[in-house]
mmCIF file with all atom_site columns, C-alpha atoms in Angstrom:
data_model
loop_
_atom_site.group_PDB
_atom_site.id
_atom_site.type_symbol
_atom_site.label_atom_id
_atom_site.label_alt_id
_atom_site.label_comp_id
_atom_site.label_asym_id
_atom_site.label_entity_id
_atom_site.label_seq_id
_atom_site.pdbx_PDB_ins_code
_atom_site.Cartn_x
_atom_site.Cartn_y
_atom_site.Cartn_z
_atom_site.occupancy
_atom_site.B_iso_or_equiv
_atom_site.pdbx_formal_charge
_atom_site.auth_seq_id
_atom_site.auth_comp_id
_atom_site.auth_asym_id
_atom_site.auth_atom_id
_atom_site.pdbx_PDB_model_num
ATOM 1   C CA . MET N 1 1   ? 130.312 157.865 121.523 1.00 0.00 ? 1   MET N CA 1
ATOM 2   C CA . SER N 1 2   ? 133.243 155.316 120.490 1.00 0.00 ? 2   SER N CA 1
ATOM 3   C CA . ARG N 1 3   ? 136.122 156.399 118.388 1.00 0.00 ? 3   ARG N CA 1
ATOM 4   C CA . PRO N 1 4   ? 136.510 155.009 114.824 1.00 0.00 ? 4   PRO N CA 1
ATOM 5   C CA . ARG N 1 5   ? 138.838 152.466 114.870 1.00 0.00 ? 5   ARG N CA 1
ATOM 6   C CA . HIS N 1 6   ? 142.207 153.349 113.512 1.00 0.00 ? 6   HIS N CA 1
ATOM 7   C CA . THR N 1 7   ? 144.580 150.308 113.512 1.00 0.00 ? 7   THR N CA 1
ATOM 8   C CA . PHE N 1 8   ? 144.059 147.081 111.432 1.00 0.00 ? 8   PHE N CA 1
ATOM 9   C CA . SER N 1 9   ? 145.331 143.900 111.873 1.00 0.00 ? 9   SER N CA 1
ATOM 10  C CA . ILE N 1 10  ? 147.260 142.199 108.895 1.00 0.00 ? 10  ILE N CA 1
ATOM 11  C CA . GLY N 1 11  ? 148.197 138.594 108.907 1.00 0.00 ? 11  GLY N CA 1
ATOM 12  C CA . ARG N 1 12  ? 147.766 134.929 108.293 1.00 0.00 ? 12  ARG N CA 1
ATOM 13  C CA . GLU N 1 13  ? 144.548 134.740 110.357 1.00 0.00 ? 13  GLU N CA 1
ATOM 14  C CA . ARG N 1 14  ? 141.306 134.648 109.414 1.00 0.00 ? 14  ARG N CA 1
ATOM 15  C CA . THR N 1 15  ? 140.254 137.132 112.039 1.00 0.00 ? 15  THR N CA 1
ATOM 16  C CA . CYS N 1 16  ? 142.475 139.450 110.572 1.00 0.00 ? 16  CYS N CA 1
ATOM 17  C CA . ASP N 1 17  ? 141.141 142.372 109.125 1.00 0.00 ? 17  ASP N CA 1
ATOM 18  C CA . LEU N 1 18  ? 143.626 142.411 106.348 1.00 0.00 ? 18  LEU N CA 1
ATOM 19  C CA . PRO N 1 19  ? 143.965 138.283 106.071 1.00 0.00 ? 19  PRO N CA 1
ATOM 20  C CA . LEU N 1 20  ? 147.312 137.176 103.470 1.00 0.00 ? 20  LEU N CA 1
ATOM 21  C CA . ALA N 1 21  ? 146.969 133.517 103.026 1.00 0.00 ? 21  ALA N CA 1
ATOM 22  C CA . ASP N 1 22  ? 150.557 132.597 102.766 1.00 0.00 ? 22  ASP N CA 1
ATOM 23  C CA . ASP N 1 23  ? 152.509 130.213 104.702 1.00 0.00 ? 23  ASP N CA 1
ATOM 24  C CA . SER N 1 24  ? 155.388 133.199 104.828 1.00 0.00 ? 24  SER N CA 1
ATOM 25  C CA . VAL N 1 25  ? 152.996 135.286 106.772 1.00 0.00 ? 25  VAL N CA 1
ATOM 26  C CA . SER N 1 26  ? 152.715 135.165 110.607 1.00 0.00 ? 26  SER N CA 1
ATOM 27  C CA . ALA N 1 27  ? 149.081 134.846 112.137 1.00 0.00 ? 27  ALA N CA 1
ATOM 28  C CA . ARG N 1 28  ? 149.430 138.379 113.442 1.00 0.00 ? 28  ARG N CA 1
ATOM 29  C CA . HIS N 1 29  ? 151.931 139.580 111.028 1.00 0.00 ? 29  HIS N CA 1
ATOM 30  C CA . ALA N 1 30  ? 151.857 143.480 111.375 1.00 0.00 ? 30  ALA N CA 1
ATOM 31  C CA . GLU N 1 31  ? 149.532 146.588 112.079 1.00 0.00 ? 31  GLU N CA 1
ATOM 32  C CA . LEU N 1 32  ? 148.364 149.396 109.970 1.00 0.00 ? 32  LEU N CA 1
ATOM 33  C CA . THR N 1 33  ? 147.835 152.843 112.080 1.00 0.00 ? 33  THR N CA 1
ATOM 34  C CA . PHE N 1 34  ? 145.692 155.766 110.286 1.00 0.00 ? 34  PHE N CA 1
ATOM 35  C CA . LEU N 1 35  ? 146.959 158.762 112.307 1.00 0.00 ? 35  LEU N CA 1
ATOM 36  C CA . GLU N 1 36  ? 146.041 162.213 112.364 1.00 0.00 ? 36  GLU N CA 1
ATOM 37  C CA . GLY N 1 37  ? 147.278 164.587 108.979 1.00 0.00 ? 37  GLY N CA 1
ATOM 38  C CA . GLY N 1 38  ? 146.648 161.226 106.588 1.00 0.00 ? 38  GLY N CA 1
ATOM 39  C CA . LYS N 1 39  ? 149.964 159.803 108.091 1.00 0.00 ? 39  LYS N CA 1
ATOM 40  C CA . LEU N 1 40  ? 150.431 155.894 108.225 1.00 0.00 ? 40  LEU N CA 1
ATOM 41  C CA . LEU N 1 41  ? 152.432 153.544 110.741 1.00 0.00 ? 41  LEU N CA 1
ATOM 42  C CA . LEU N 1 42  ? 153.300 150.498 109.827 1.00 0.00 ? 42  LEU N CA 1
ATOM 43  C CA . THR N 1 43  ? 154.205 148.004 112.912 1.00 0.00 ? 43  THR N CA 1
ATOM 44  C CA . ASP N 1 44  ? 155.625 144.659 112.812 1.00 0.00 ? 44  ASP N CA 1
ATOM 45  C CA . CYS N 1 45  ? 154.368 142.308 115.381 1.00 0.00 ? 45  CYS N CA 1
ATOM 46  C CA . LYS N 1 46  ? 157.233 140.422 116.014 1.00 0.00 ? 46  LYS N CA 1
ATOM 47  C CA . SER N 1 47  ? 156.730 138.002 112.969 1.00 0.00 ? 47  SER N CA 1
ATOM 48  C CA . THR N 1 48  ? 158.612 135.240 112.481 1.00 0.00 ? 48  THR N CA 1
ATOM 49  C CA . ASN N 1 49  ? 159.570 136.881 108.478 1.00 0.00 ? 49  ASN N CA 1
ATOM 50  C CA . GLY N 1 50  ? 159.745 140.247 109.281 1.00 0.00 ? 50  GLY N CA 1
ATOM 51  C CA . THR N 1 51  ? 158.315 143.191 107.716 1.00 0.00 ? 51  THR N CA 1
ATOM 52  C CA . PHE N 1 52  ? 160.093 144.980 105.106 1.00 0.00 ? 52  PHE N CA 1
ATOM 53  C CA . LEU N 1 53  ? 160.313 148.371 103.505 1.00 0.00 ? 53  LEU N CA 1
ATOM 54  C CA . LEU N 1 54  ? 161.215 148.358 99.780  1.00 0.00 ? 54  LEU N CA 1
ATOM 55  C CA . GLY N 1 55  ? 162.847 151.642 98.985  1.00 0.00 ? 55  GLY N CA 1
ATOM 56  C CA . SER N 1 56  ? 163.341 152.947 95.690  1.00 0.00 ? 56  SER N CA 1
ATOM 57  C CA . ASP N 1 57  ? 166.088 150.820 94.708  1.00 0.00 ? 57  ASP N CA 1
ATOM 58  C CA . GLU N 1 58  ? 163.965 147.742 95.964  1.00 0.00 ? 58  GLU N CA 1
ATOM 59  C CA . GLN N 1 59  ? 166.412 146.794 98.585  1.00 0.00 ? 59  GLN N CA 1
ATOM 60  C CA . PRO N 1 60  ? 164.190 145.537 101.424 1.00 0.00 ? 60  PRO N CA 1
ATOM 61  C CA . ARG N 1 61  ? 164.872 147.055 104.995 1.00 0.00 ? 61  ARG N CA 1
ATOM 62  C CA . ARG N 1 62  ? 163.313 145.569 107.717 1.00 0.00 ? 62  ARG N CA 1
ATOM 63  C CA . ILE N 1 63  ? 161.406 147.418 110.235 1.00 0.00 ? 63  ILE N CA 1
ATOM 64  C CA . HIS N 1 64  ? 159.904 147.159 113.867 1.00 0.00 ? 64  HIS N CA 1
ATOM 65  C CA . GLN N 1 65  ? 157.944 150.349 113.280 1.00 0.00 ? 65  GLN N CA 1
ATOM 66  C CA . SER N 1 66  ? 157.814 152.976 110.242 1.00 0.00 ? 66  SER N CA 1
ATOM 67  C CA . LEU N 1 67  ? 155.710 155.756 108.627 1.00 0.00 ? 67  LEU N CA 1
ATOM 68  C CA . VAL N 1 68  ? 154.642 154.616 105.225 1.00 0.00 ? 68  VAL N CA 1
ATOM 69  C CA . SER N 1 69  ? 152.988 156.130 102.366 1.00 0.00 ? 69  SER N CA 1
ATOM 70  C CA . PRO N 1 70  ? 150.688 154.692 99.686  1.00 0.00 ? 70  PRO N CA 1
ATOM 71  C CA . LEU N 1 71  ? 153.325 154.868 97.211  1.00 0.00 ? 71  LEU N CA 1
ATOM 72  C CA . ASP N 1 72  ? 155.714 152.780 99.543  1.00 0.00 ? 72  ASP N CA 1
ATOM 73  C CA . ARG N 1 73  ? 155.934 148.811 98.464  1.00 0.00 ? 73  ARG N CA 1
ATOM 74  C CA . VAL N 1 74  ? 155.911 146.855 101.944 1.00 0.00 ? 74  VAL N CA 1
ATOM 75  C CA . ARG N 1 75  ? 156.856 143.038 101.960 1.00 0.00 ? 75  ARG N CA 1
ATOM 76  C CA . PHE N 1 76  ? 155.136 140.657 104.807 1.00 0.00 ? 76  PHE N CA 1
ATOM 77  C CA . GLY N 1 77  ? 157.552 137.051 104.927 1.00 0.00 ? 77  GLY N CA 1
ATOM 78  C CA . VAL N 1 78  ? 157.686 137.249 101.042 1.00 0.00 ? 78  VAL N CA 1
ATOM 79  C CA . VAL N 1 79  ? 154.040 138.623 100.342 1.00 0.00 ? 79  VAL N CA 1
ATOM 80  C CA . THR N 1 80  ? 155.154 142.351 98.667  1.00 0.00 ? 80  THR N CA 1
ATOM 81  C CA . LEU N 1 81  ? 152.032 145.119 98.392  1.00 0.00 ? 81  LEU N CA 1
ATOM 82  C CA . GLU N 1 82  ? 152.008 148.360 97.760  1.00 0.00 ? 82  GLU N CA 1
ATOM 83  C CA . VAL N 1 83  ? 150.451 150.374 100.527 1.00 0.00 ? 83  VAL N CA 1
ATOM 84  C CA . ARG N 1 84  ? 148.081 151.696 98.471  1.00 0.00 ? 84  ARG N CA 1
ATOM 85  C CA . ALA N 1 85  ? 146.350 148.142 98.195  1.00 0.00 ? 85  ALA N CA 1
ATOM 86  C CA . LEU N 1 86  ? 146.086 148.061 101.948 1.00 0.00 ? 86  LEU N CA 1
ATOM 87  C CA . VAL N 1 87  ? 144.287 151.072 102.204 1.00 0.00 ? 87  VAL N CA 1
ATOM 88  C CA . GLU N 1 88  ? 142.598 150.176 99.204  1.00 0.00 ? 88  GLU N CA 1
ATOM 89  C CA . ALA N 1 89  ? 141.480 146.629 100.786 1.00 0.00 ? 89  ALA N CA 1
ATOM 90  C CA . LEU N 1 90  ? 140.410 148.304 103.639 1.00 0.00 ? 90  LEU N CA 1
ATOM 91  C CA . ARG N 1 91  ? 138.176 150.684 102.284 1.00 0.00 ? 91  ARG N CA 1
ATOM 92  C CA . LEU N 1 92  ? 136.391 147.781 100.428 1.00 0.00 ? 92  LEU N CA 1
ATOM 93  C CA . LYS N 1 93  ? 135.849 145.904 103.150 1.00 0.00 ? 93  LYS N CA 1
ATOM 94  C CA . SER N 1 94  ? 134.362 148.928 105.399 1.00 0.00 ? 94  SER N CA 1
ATOM 95  C CA . ALA N 1 95  ? 132.244 149.975 102.167 1.00 0.00 ? 95  ALA N CA 1
ATOM 96  C CA . VAL N 1 96  ? 129.542 147.119 103.130 1.00 0.00 ? 96  VAL N CA 1
ATOM 97  C CA . PRO N 1 97  ? 127.359 147.982 106.098 1.00 0.00 ? 97  PRO N CA 1
ATOM 98  C CA . ALA N 1 98  ? 126.599 145.170 108.646 1.00 0.00 ? 98  ALA N CA 1
ATOM 99  C CA . THR N 1 99  ? 123.011 143.660 108.341 1.00 0.00 ? 99  THR N CA 1
ATOM 100 C CA . PRO N 1 100 ? 121.315 142.180 111.166 1.00 0.00 ? 100 PRO N CA 1
ATOM 101 C CA . ALA N 1 101 ? 121.657 138.655 109.954 1.00 0.00 ? 101 ALA N CA 1
ATOM 102 C CA . ASP N 1 102 ? 125.421 139.141 110.425 1.00 0.00 ? 102 ASP N CA 1
ATOM 103 C CA . PRO N 1 103 ? 127.350 137.097 113.131 1.00 0.00 ? 103 PRO N CA 1
ATOM 104 C CA . GLN N 1 104 ? 127.010 138.987 116.385 1.00 0.00 ? 104 GLN N CA 1
ATOM 105 C CA . PRO N 1 105 ? 130.193 139.160 119.200 1.00 0.00 ? 105 PRO N CA 1
ATOM 106 C CA . GLY N 1 106 ? 129.907 136.492 121.311 1.00 0.00 ? 106 GLY N CA 1
ATOM 107 C CA . ASP N 1 107 ? 127.593 134.227 119.974 1.00 0.00 ? 107 ASP N CA 1
ATOM 108 C CA . GLY N 1 108 ? 131.259 131.733 118.955 1.00 0.00 ? 108 GLY N CA 1
ATOM 109 C CA . SER N 1 109 ? 130.812 132.895 115.017 1.00 0.00 ? 109 SER N CA 1
ATOM 110 C CA . PRO N 1 110 ? 134.151 134.441 113.324 1.00 0.00 ? 110 PRO N CA 1
ATOM 111 C CA . LEU N 1 111 ? 133.229 138.297 112.483 1.00 0.00 ? 111 LEU N CA 1
ATOM 112 C CA . ALA N 1 112 ? 133.559 139.296 108.814 1.00 0.00 ? 112 ALA N CA 1
ATOM 113 C CA . GLN N 1 113 ? 132.705 142.379 107.155 1.00 0.00 ? 113 GLN N CA 1
ATOM 114 C CA . GLY N 1 114 ? 132.636 143.726 103.687 1.00 0.00 ? 114 GLY N CA 1
ATOM 115 C CA . ARG N 1 115 ? 133.762 142.208 100.552 1.00 0.00 ? 115 ARG N CA 1
ATOM 116 C CA . ARG N 1 116 ? 135.710 138.844 99.728  1.00 0.00 ? 116 ARG N CA 1
ATOM 117 C CA . LEU N 1 117 ? 139.382 140.165 98.549  1.00 0.00 ? 117 LEU N CA 1
ATOM 118 C CA . ILE N 1 118 ? 141.355 138.328 96.539  1.00 0.00 ? 118 ILE N CA 1
ATOM 119 C CA . ARG N 1 119 ? 144.875 138.980 94.961  1.00 0.00 ? 119 ARG N CA 1
ATOM 120 C CA . CYS N 1 120 ? 144.779 139.335 91.167  1.00 0.00 ? 120 CYS N CA 1
ATOM 121 C CA . VAL N 1 121 ? 147.412 137.823 88.716  1.00 0.00 ? 121 VAL N CA 1
ATOM 122 C CA . CYS N 1 122 ? 149.129 141.202 88.697  1.00 0.00 ? 122 CYS N CA 1
ATOM 123 C CA . GLY N 1 123 ? 149.889 141.047 92.547  1.00 0.00 ? 123 GLY N CA 1
ATOM 124 C CA . CYS N 1 124 ? 146.823 144.052 93.067  1.00 0.00 ? 124 CYS N CA 1
ATOM 125 C CA . VAL N 1 125 ? 144.218 143.173 95.923  1.00 0.00 ? 125 VAL N CA 1
ATOM 126 C CA . LYS N 1 126 ? 140.379 143.498 94.290  1.00 0.00 ? 126 LYS N CA 1
ATOM 127 C CA . SER N 1 127 ? 137.035 142.498 95.344  1.00 0.00 ? 127 SER N CA 1
ATOM 128 C CA . ALA N 1 128 ? 135.918 139.210 93.962  1.00 0.00 ? 128 ALA N CA 1
ATOM 129 C CA . GLY N 1 129 ? 134.059 139.032 90.890  1.00 0.00 ? 129 GLY N CA 1
ATOM 130 C CA . THR N 1 130 ? 135.382 142.459 89.932  1.00 0.00 ? 130 THR N CA 1
ATOM 131 C CA . SER N 1 131 ? 137.815 143.582 87.128  1.00 0.00 ? 131 SER N CA 1
ATOM 132 C CA . CYS N 1 132 ? 141.393 144.340 88.676  1.00 0.00 ? 132 CYS N CA 1
ATOM 133 C CA . PRO N 1 133 ? 141.810 148.408 88.672  1.00 0.00 ? 133 PRO N CA 1
ATOM 134 C CA . GLU N 1 134 ? 145.336 147.968 87.925  1.00 0.00 ? 134 GLU N CA 1
ATOM 135 C CA . CYS N 1 135 ? 145.528 145.618 84.652  1.00 0.00 ? 135 CYS N CA 1
ATOM 136 C CA . GLY N 1 136 ? 141.622 144.886 84.189  1.00 0.00 ? 136 GLY N CA 1
ATOM 137 C CA . GLN N 1 137 ? 141.773 141.050 84.020  1.00 0.00 ? 137 GLN N CA 1
#
């Protein structure tokens, strides 16, 4: 029996679990790992422009690896997101089960799962065609 996946990639590549379409984001910029006890570990993958944790004073602190909270804000290159938006995006992506018509590993097609996610004008991640949970747009 296989173990559920707990580490998710973040980066500019379409093959990343959470793709971020911004030139300041490296192809494989960082990883978010779900640990036991509900803890979250954010790891920079030797990105060009760095991964930063923004403190309550909004001062960025460059990290290689750090425990983060859903209330924390992080920056990948120049893209700033709340950790809870990352977690929600992963939840939305995994909410749609794969169908037999989906591409299979090894057939040369890039694998894509879940719903298409976009960034709202307010900066929140949402499913395409839905209202934003933060601003309602």
